[in-house]
Structure formats: C-alpha cells, structure tokens
Amino acid sequence: MSLNLQDIPRVKTITKEDFIKNYFIPQQPVVIERFIEDWPAYTKWSLDYMKELGGNITIPLYDDRPVDYKDGFNEPHAKMKLGDYIDLLKREPTKFRIFLWNAIKEIPQLQDDFTFPDFGLRLMKGIPMLFFGGRDSYTFMHYDIDLANIFHFHFEGKKQIILFDQKQNKYLYKIPYSLITREDINFNNPDFKKWPMLKKAKGFQTELNHGEVLYMPEGYWHYMRYVTPGFSMSLRAIARNPKNFSKAVSNLVFMRSFDNVMRRLGGQKWIDWKNTRAIVKTHKAL
C-alpha cells in the first residue's frame, strides 16, 4: 500500500491571470514546465557552473539526523567549501544538503541569470533561497514557518515532491510546537502498521525536472527527495489569507521562542515528550 497521492497538475506555461484564477485563489499546487526557458539560468545553471562561480565559499550543510535539544533553530550540522561539496555530490551519495542558502548575497552575478516573475503576487526579492542535495538525500516532511506562497525552481537532475495541505495535519503525526512531522516516518515508503493514520491523508506528488517550477500554496507540507544530485531556488510571497498570516506571525513571535525556552529548560525530555505527544494526539482518531 502507498500514500493516497494525486499527481500535481502540469501546464506548459501560464499567464498571470490564469495562475491567480486557477491556482492561487483556490490554493492548489501546479507545475509549470516551460516558464523560465528565456532565463540565462535555464541553460547556464548547473552544479559545475555553481562550483565555477562560488567554489571557495564556505557553505552550511544539513543532514537527516533527528532534532537534538542542543541544536539552535536552523543550526547547520557541518560546513564545507562549495566546490568540495559539489565534488562530493557528483562522486557518491551523501545525506548532506544545503538548506535556505541566500547565494545571491555571496555570488551577486547569479542575479543576472534570472528575473523575478510576475505571478500577481509581491515576491520577497531579498531572499531568493537555494537548496542542494545528493542522490536519495531528503528533507523531513515540514511546512515553512511563515506559511508563504512558494515558487520552487529546479535545476539539474530530478527531484521527488510530496505535498499535503494543512487540512491533513491530524493524520501526519505533527510534532507539537514544531513545523515537522515525526522524523522517523519514511514518506517515500511509509510503514502503515507503525503509522496507520497516514492511510487517511490525501496529498499530491510529482517529480521536478530541470527548469520546471512548482507552486506550493500557503502552509503546504512538503517532503523533497533528490532522485539525482541537483539544486533548486525558491522565491516566496507572504501569506495573503488572514488566518495564515496570523499563524505565521504567531509562529515567528511566540511558537519558536517558546520551543527554544523549553529546549533549554527541559533538554531531551522536551524533545521526547513532543515525539510521544505526536503519536498520542494522532492516534486519538483511530
């Protein structure tokens, strides 16, 4: 048995009006296959190109180890020169990923390779974030703290995507005071005997190829696995739904601060309590 997932709709290209009407207003994901073919990045951006421009830059790396109470918010697990990291990606599988890296600040010439698209939403132009990963590396199922509208542009290779909307929270074993599900769930091949409520969750799936764009609506859960080594860039626009915007503010101002305080006070016991609570709360519906 597999997860209950439908394929994300695909279009070759799209107008601003059609995007707003058919995807933004109803908050539905979509893959746009040929939207950036006029960008220089479409032909230039590759792992080798990134190594050529920024090989000597030291970059933060993350892997799939469980959350530790000693870890700060988005604290990296290791650091490496970008050139050495790209050599590693091309040589062998690795769990290390680059996550939320504002490469434009450190490699300004990358800005010449793309333009900010007009989807009818005001994009936050100061934070175009890059993400890199090796074969079979993945992110935990999570949603972003600001519940933003996200446009995810993929380069080189292939990337598996699984999405759920916020209505599925009660089935996903969400960790309290966090933005993630239980980290020991393998969403690529879930164990339904251990995680039976996942059978009730309804989501979306796709594989992104070079040059394709995925729109993820506000607050969507996302799991991303690199089928082959590659990288992506995300552009984001703030949540427009008042409920989501309020939740984003609460996450940033209160939830993150409360969780940080409890980590300092409770240590690993706080992490263990949250993991246990995720199961207890989810299985109440059984």
Coordinates of C-alpha atoms in Angstrom, one line a residue:
M1 CA 0.0 0.0 0.0
S2 CA 1.2 3.5 -0.8
L3 CA 0.2 7.0 0.3
N4 CA -3.1 8.5 -1.1
L5 CA -1.5 10.9 -3.6
Q6 CA -2.7 12.5 -6.8
D7 CA -0.5 13.9 -9.4
I8 CA 0.1 17.7 -9.3
P9 CA -1.4 19.3 -12.4
R10 CA 1.0 20.4 -15.0
V11 CA 0.9 23.2 -17.6
K12 CA 3.5 24.2 -20.2
T13 CA 3.3 27.9 -19.3
I14 CA 0.7 30.2 -17.7
T15 CA -0.5 33.8 -17.7
K16 CA -0.7 35.8 -14.5
E17 CA -4.5 35.9 -14.8
D18 CA -4.8 32.1 -15.2
F19 CA -2.4 31.5 -12.3
I20 CA -4.4 33.7 -10.0
K21 CA -7.8 32.3 -11.0
N22 CA -6.9 28.6 -11.2
Y23 CA -4.2 28.0 -8.6
F24 CA -3.7 31.0 -6.2
I25 CA -7.3 31.7 -5.3
P26 CA -8.2 28.0 -4.8
Q27 CA -4.8 27.4 -3.3
Q28 CA -3.9 24.5 -5.5
P29 CA -0.4 23.4 -6.4
V30 CA 0.8 23.4 -10.0
V31 CA 3.9 22.6 -12.0
I32 CA 4.8 25.0 -14.8
E33 CA 7.1 23.2 -17.2
R34 CA 8.5 25.8 -19.6
F35 CA 8.1 29.1 -17.7
I36 CA 11.9 30.0 -17.5
E37 CA 13.3 28.9 -20.8
D38 CA 14.2 32.6 -21.6
W39 CA 16.2 32.9 -18.4
P40 CA 20.0 32.6 -18.9
A41 CA 19.8 30.4 -15.8
Y42 CA 17.9 27.8 -17.8
T43 CA 21.0 27.0 -19.9
K44 CA 23.7 28.1 -17.5
W45 CA 22.8 26.9 -14.1
S46 CA 24.4 23.5 -13.3
L47 CA 26.4 22.1 -10.4
D48 CA 29.6 22.8 -12.4
Y49 CA 28.5 26.4 -13.0
M50 CA 27.9 26.9 -9.3
K51 CA 31.3 25.5 -8.5
E52 CA 32.9 27.8 -11.0
L53 CA 31.4 30.9 -9.5
G54 CA 31.4 30.1 -5.8
G55 CA 33.7 27.1 -5.3
N56 CA 35.7 28.8 -2.5
I57 CA 32.7 29.9 -0.5
T58 CA 32.1 28.1 2.8
I59 CA 28.5 26.9 3.0
P60 CA 26.3 25.4 5.8
L61 CA 25.3 21.8 5.5
Y62 CA 22.4 19.8 7.0
D63 CA 21.6 16.1 7.1
D64 CA 18.7 13.9 8.3
R65 CA 19.7 13.4 11.9
P66 CA 16.9 13.7 14.4
V67 CA 16.4 17.1 16.1
D68 CA 18.6 17.5 19.2
Y69 CA 17.7 19.8 22.1
K70 CA 21.1 21.4 21.8
D71 CA 20.6 22.4 18.2
G72 CA 19.6 26.0 17.6
F73 CA 16.9 27.0 15.0
N74 CA 18.3 26.0 11.5
E75 CA 21.8 25.5 13.0
P76 CA 24.0 23.7 10.4
H77 CA 25.4 20.2 11.1
A78 CA 28.6 20.8 9.1
K79 CA 30.4 23.3 6.9
M80 CA 32.4 22.8 3.7
K81 CA 33.7 24.7 0.7
L82 CA 31.0 24.8 -2.1
G83 CA 33.5 23.3 -4.6
D84 CA 34.3 20.3 -2.3
Y85 CA 30.6 19.8 -1.6
I86 CA 29.7 19.7 -5.3
D87 CA 32.6 17.2 -5.9
L88 CA 31.1 15.1 -3.2
L89 CA 27.6 15.2 -4.7
K90 CA 28.9 14.1 -8.1
R91 CA 31.1 11.4 -6.6
E92 CA 28.8 9.5 -4.2
P93 CA 25.5 9.7 -2.3
T94 CA 25.6 11.9 0.7
K95 CA 23.0 13.0 3.3
F96 CA 24.4 16.5 3.4
R97 CA 22.2 19.2 1.9
I98 CA 22.4 23.0 1.5
F99 CA 19.3 24.4 3.0
L100 CA 17.9 28.0 2.9
W101 CA 21.2 29.5 1.4
N102 CA 20.9 33.1 0.2
A103 CA 23.5 32.5 -2.5
I104 CA 22.7 35.8 -4.3
K105 CA 24.3 37.7 -1.4
E106 CA 27.6 35.8 -1.8
I107 CA 27.5 35.3 -5.6
P108 CA 25.8 38.6 -6.9
Q109 CA 26.3 37.7 -10.5
L110 CA 23.7 35.0 -10.2
Q111 CA 21.1 37.8 -10.2
D112 CA 22.0 38.4 -13.8
D113 CA 20.8 35.0 -14.8
F114 CA 17.1 35.3 -13.8
T115 CA 14.3 37.8 -13.4
F116 CA 11.6 37.9 -10.7
P117 CA 8.5 36.6 -12.5
D118 CA 5.1 38.4 -12.3
F119 CA 2.7 35.8 -10.9
G120 CA 0.4 38.6 -9.5
L121 CA 2.0 38.3 -6.0
R122 CA 4.6 40.5 -4.5
L123 CA 7.7 38.3 -4.2
M124 CA 10.2 38.9 -1.4
K125 CA 13.2 39.8 -3.6
G126 CA 15.8 40.0 -0.9
I127 CA 15.7 36.3 0.0
P128 CA 15.9 34.0 -3.1
M129 CA 17.0 30.8 -1.4
L130 CA 19.0 27.9 -2.8
F131 CA 18.8 24.2 -1.8
F132 CA 21.3 21.5 -2.9
G133 CA 21.2 17.7 -2.3
G134 CA 22.8 14.5 -3.3
R135 CA 21.1 11.3 -4.6
D136 CA 18.5 10.0 -2.1
S137 CA 19.0 12.9 0.4
Y138 CA 15.7 14.4 1.6
T139 CA 14.1 16.9 3.8
F140 CA 11.8 15.8 6.6
M141 CA 8.1 16.5 5.9
H142 CA 7.6 20.1 7.1
Y143 CA 5.9 23.4 6.3
D144 CA 7.6 26.8 6.4
I145 CA 7.3 28.9 9.5
D146 CA 5.9 31.9 7.6
L147 CA 3.3 29.9 5.6
A148 CA 4.4 31.7 2.5
N149 CA 3.4 31.1 -1.1
I150 CA 6.4 29.4 -2.6
F151 CA 7.7 29.1 -6.2
H152 CA 10.3 26.3 -6.4
F153 CA 12.5 26.4 -9.5
H154 CA 14.5 23.2 -10.0
F155 CA 17.9 22.8 -11.8
E156 CA 19.9 19.8 -12.9
G157 CA 18.6 16.3 -12.2
K158 CA 15.3 15.1 -10.8
K159 CA 13.5 15.8 -7.5
Q160 CA 10.6 13.9 -5.9
I161 CA 8.0 16.1 -4.2
I162 CA 5.1 15.1 -1.9
L163 CA 2.7 17.8 -0.6
F164 CA -0.1 17.9 1.9
D165 CA -2.3 20.9 2.8
Q166 CA -3.0 22.0 6.4
K167 CA -6.3 20.1 6.5
Q168 CA -4.3 16.8 6.7
N169 CA -2.5 17.8 10.0
K170 CA -4.5 15.3 12.1
Y171 CA -3.2 12.4 10.0
L172 CA 0.5 13.4 9.7
Y173 CA 1.9 12.8 13.2
K174 CA 2.7 16.5 13.5
I175 CA 5.2 17.4 16.3
P176 CA 3.7 19.9 18.8
Y177 CA 5.3 23.4 18.8
S178 CA 7.2 22.5 15.6
L179 CA 6.9 22.6 11.8
I180 CA 7.7 18.9 11.2
T181 CA 6.1 15.5 11.4
R182 CA 7.8 12.6 13.2
E183 CA 11.3 12.4 11.7
D184 CA 11.3 8.6 11.7
I185 CA 8.5 8.4 9.1
N186 CA 9.8 7.4 5.7
F187 CA 7.3 9.2 3.4
N188 CA 8.9 7.6 0.4
N189 CA 7.9 4.2 1.7
P190 CA 5.8 4.6 4.9
D191 CA 5.2 1.8 7.4
F192 CA 1.4 1.8 7.8
K193 CA 1.5 -0.7 10.6
K194 CA 3.5 1.8 12.6
W195 CA 1.9 5.0 11.3
P196 CA -1.7 3.8 10.4
M197 CA -3.3 7.3 10.2
L198 CA -1.1 8.1 7.2
K199 CA -3.6 6.0 5.2
K200 CA -6.2 8.7 5.7
A201 CA -4.1 11.6 4.5
K202 CA -4.8 12.9 1.0
G203 CA -1.9 14.7 -0.8
F204 CA -0.1 15.4 -4.0
Q205 CA 3.0 14.2 -5.8
T206 CA 5.3 15.0 -8.7
E207 CA 8.9 14.8 -10.0
L208 CA 10.6 18.1 -10.9
N209 CA 13.0 18.2 -13.8
H210 CA 15.5 20.9 -14.9
G211 CA 13.8 24.2 -15.5
E212 CA 10.4 23.3 -14.0
V213 CA 8.6 25.4 -11.5
L214 CA 6.4 24.1 -8.6
Y215 CA 3.9 26.4 -6.9
M216 CA 3.3 25.4 -3.3
P217 CA 0.3 27.2 -1.8
E218 CA 0.3 28.8 1.7
G219 CA 1.4 26.5 4.5
Y220 CA 1.6 23.3 2.4
W221 CA 3.6 20.5 4.0
H222 CA 6.4 19.3 1.7
Y223 CA 8.8 16.4 1.5
M224 CA 11.5 16.6 -1.1
R225 CA 13.9 13.8 -2.1
Y226 CA 16.7 14.2 -4.6
V227 CA 16.4 11.4 -7.1
T228 CA 19.7 12.6 -8.6
P229 CA 22.1 15.3 -7.4
G230 CA 20.7 18.8 -8.1
F231 CA 19.6 22.1 -6.7
S232 CA 16.7 24.4 -6.6
M233 CA 15.8 28.1 -5.9
S234 CA 12.7 29.2 -4.0
L235 CA 11.0 32.6 -4.3
R236 CA 8.3 33.4 -1.9
A237 CA 5.4 35.8 -1.3
I238 CA 3.8 36.4 2.2
A239 CA 0.6 34.6 3.1
R240 CA -2.4 36.5 1.9
N241 CA -5.0 34.6 3.8
P242 CA -5.6 36.5 7.1
K243 CA -5.7 33.2 9.1
N244 CA -2.4 32.0 7.6
F245 CA -0.8 35.4 8.1
S246 CA -1.8 35.4 11.8
K247 CA -0.5 31.9 12.2
A248 CA 2.8 32.9 10.6
V249 CA 3.2 35.9 13.0
S250 CA 2.4 33.6 15.9
N251 CA 5.0 31.0 14.7
L252 CA 7.7 33.6 14.4
V253 CA 7.0 35.6 17.6
F254 CA 5.7 33.0 20.0
M255 CA 6.0 29.4 19.0
R256 CA 9.7 29.5 18.1
S257 CA 10.6 31.4 21.3
F258 CA 8.5 29.1 23.5
D259 CA 10.1 26.0 21.9
N260 CA 13.6 27.4 22.4
V261 CA 12.9 28.2 26.1
M262 CA 11.5 24.7 26.7
R263 CA 14.6 23.1 25.0
R264 CA 16.8 25.0 27.4
L265 CA 14.7 24.0 30.4
G266 CA 13.7 20.5 29.5
G267 CA 16.5 19.3 27.3
Q268 CA 16.0 16.0 25.6
K269 CA 12.9 15.3 27.8
W270 CA 11.1 18.1 26.0
I271 CA 12.0 16.6 22.6
D272 CA 10.9 13.1 23.7
W273 CA 7.6 14.5 25.1
K274 CA 6.9 16.2 21.8
N275 CA 7.6 13.0 19.8
T276 CA 5.4 10.9 22.1
R277 CA 2.6 13.5 22.0
A278 CA 2.6 13.5 18.2
I279 CA 1.6 9.8 18.3
V280 CA -0.9 10.1 21.1
K281 CA -2.7 13.0 19.6
T282 CA -2.8 11.5 16.1
H283 CA -4.0 8.1 17.3
K284 CA -6.9 9.6 19.2
A285 CA -8.8 9.5 15.9
L286 CA -8.3 5.7 15.5

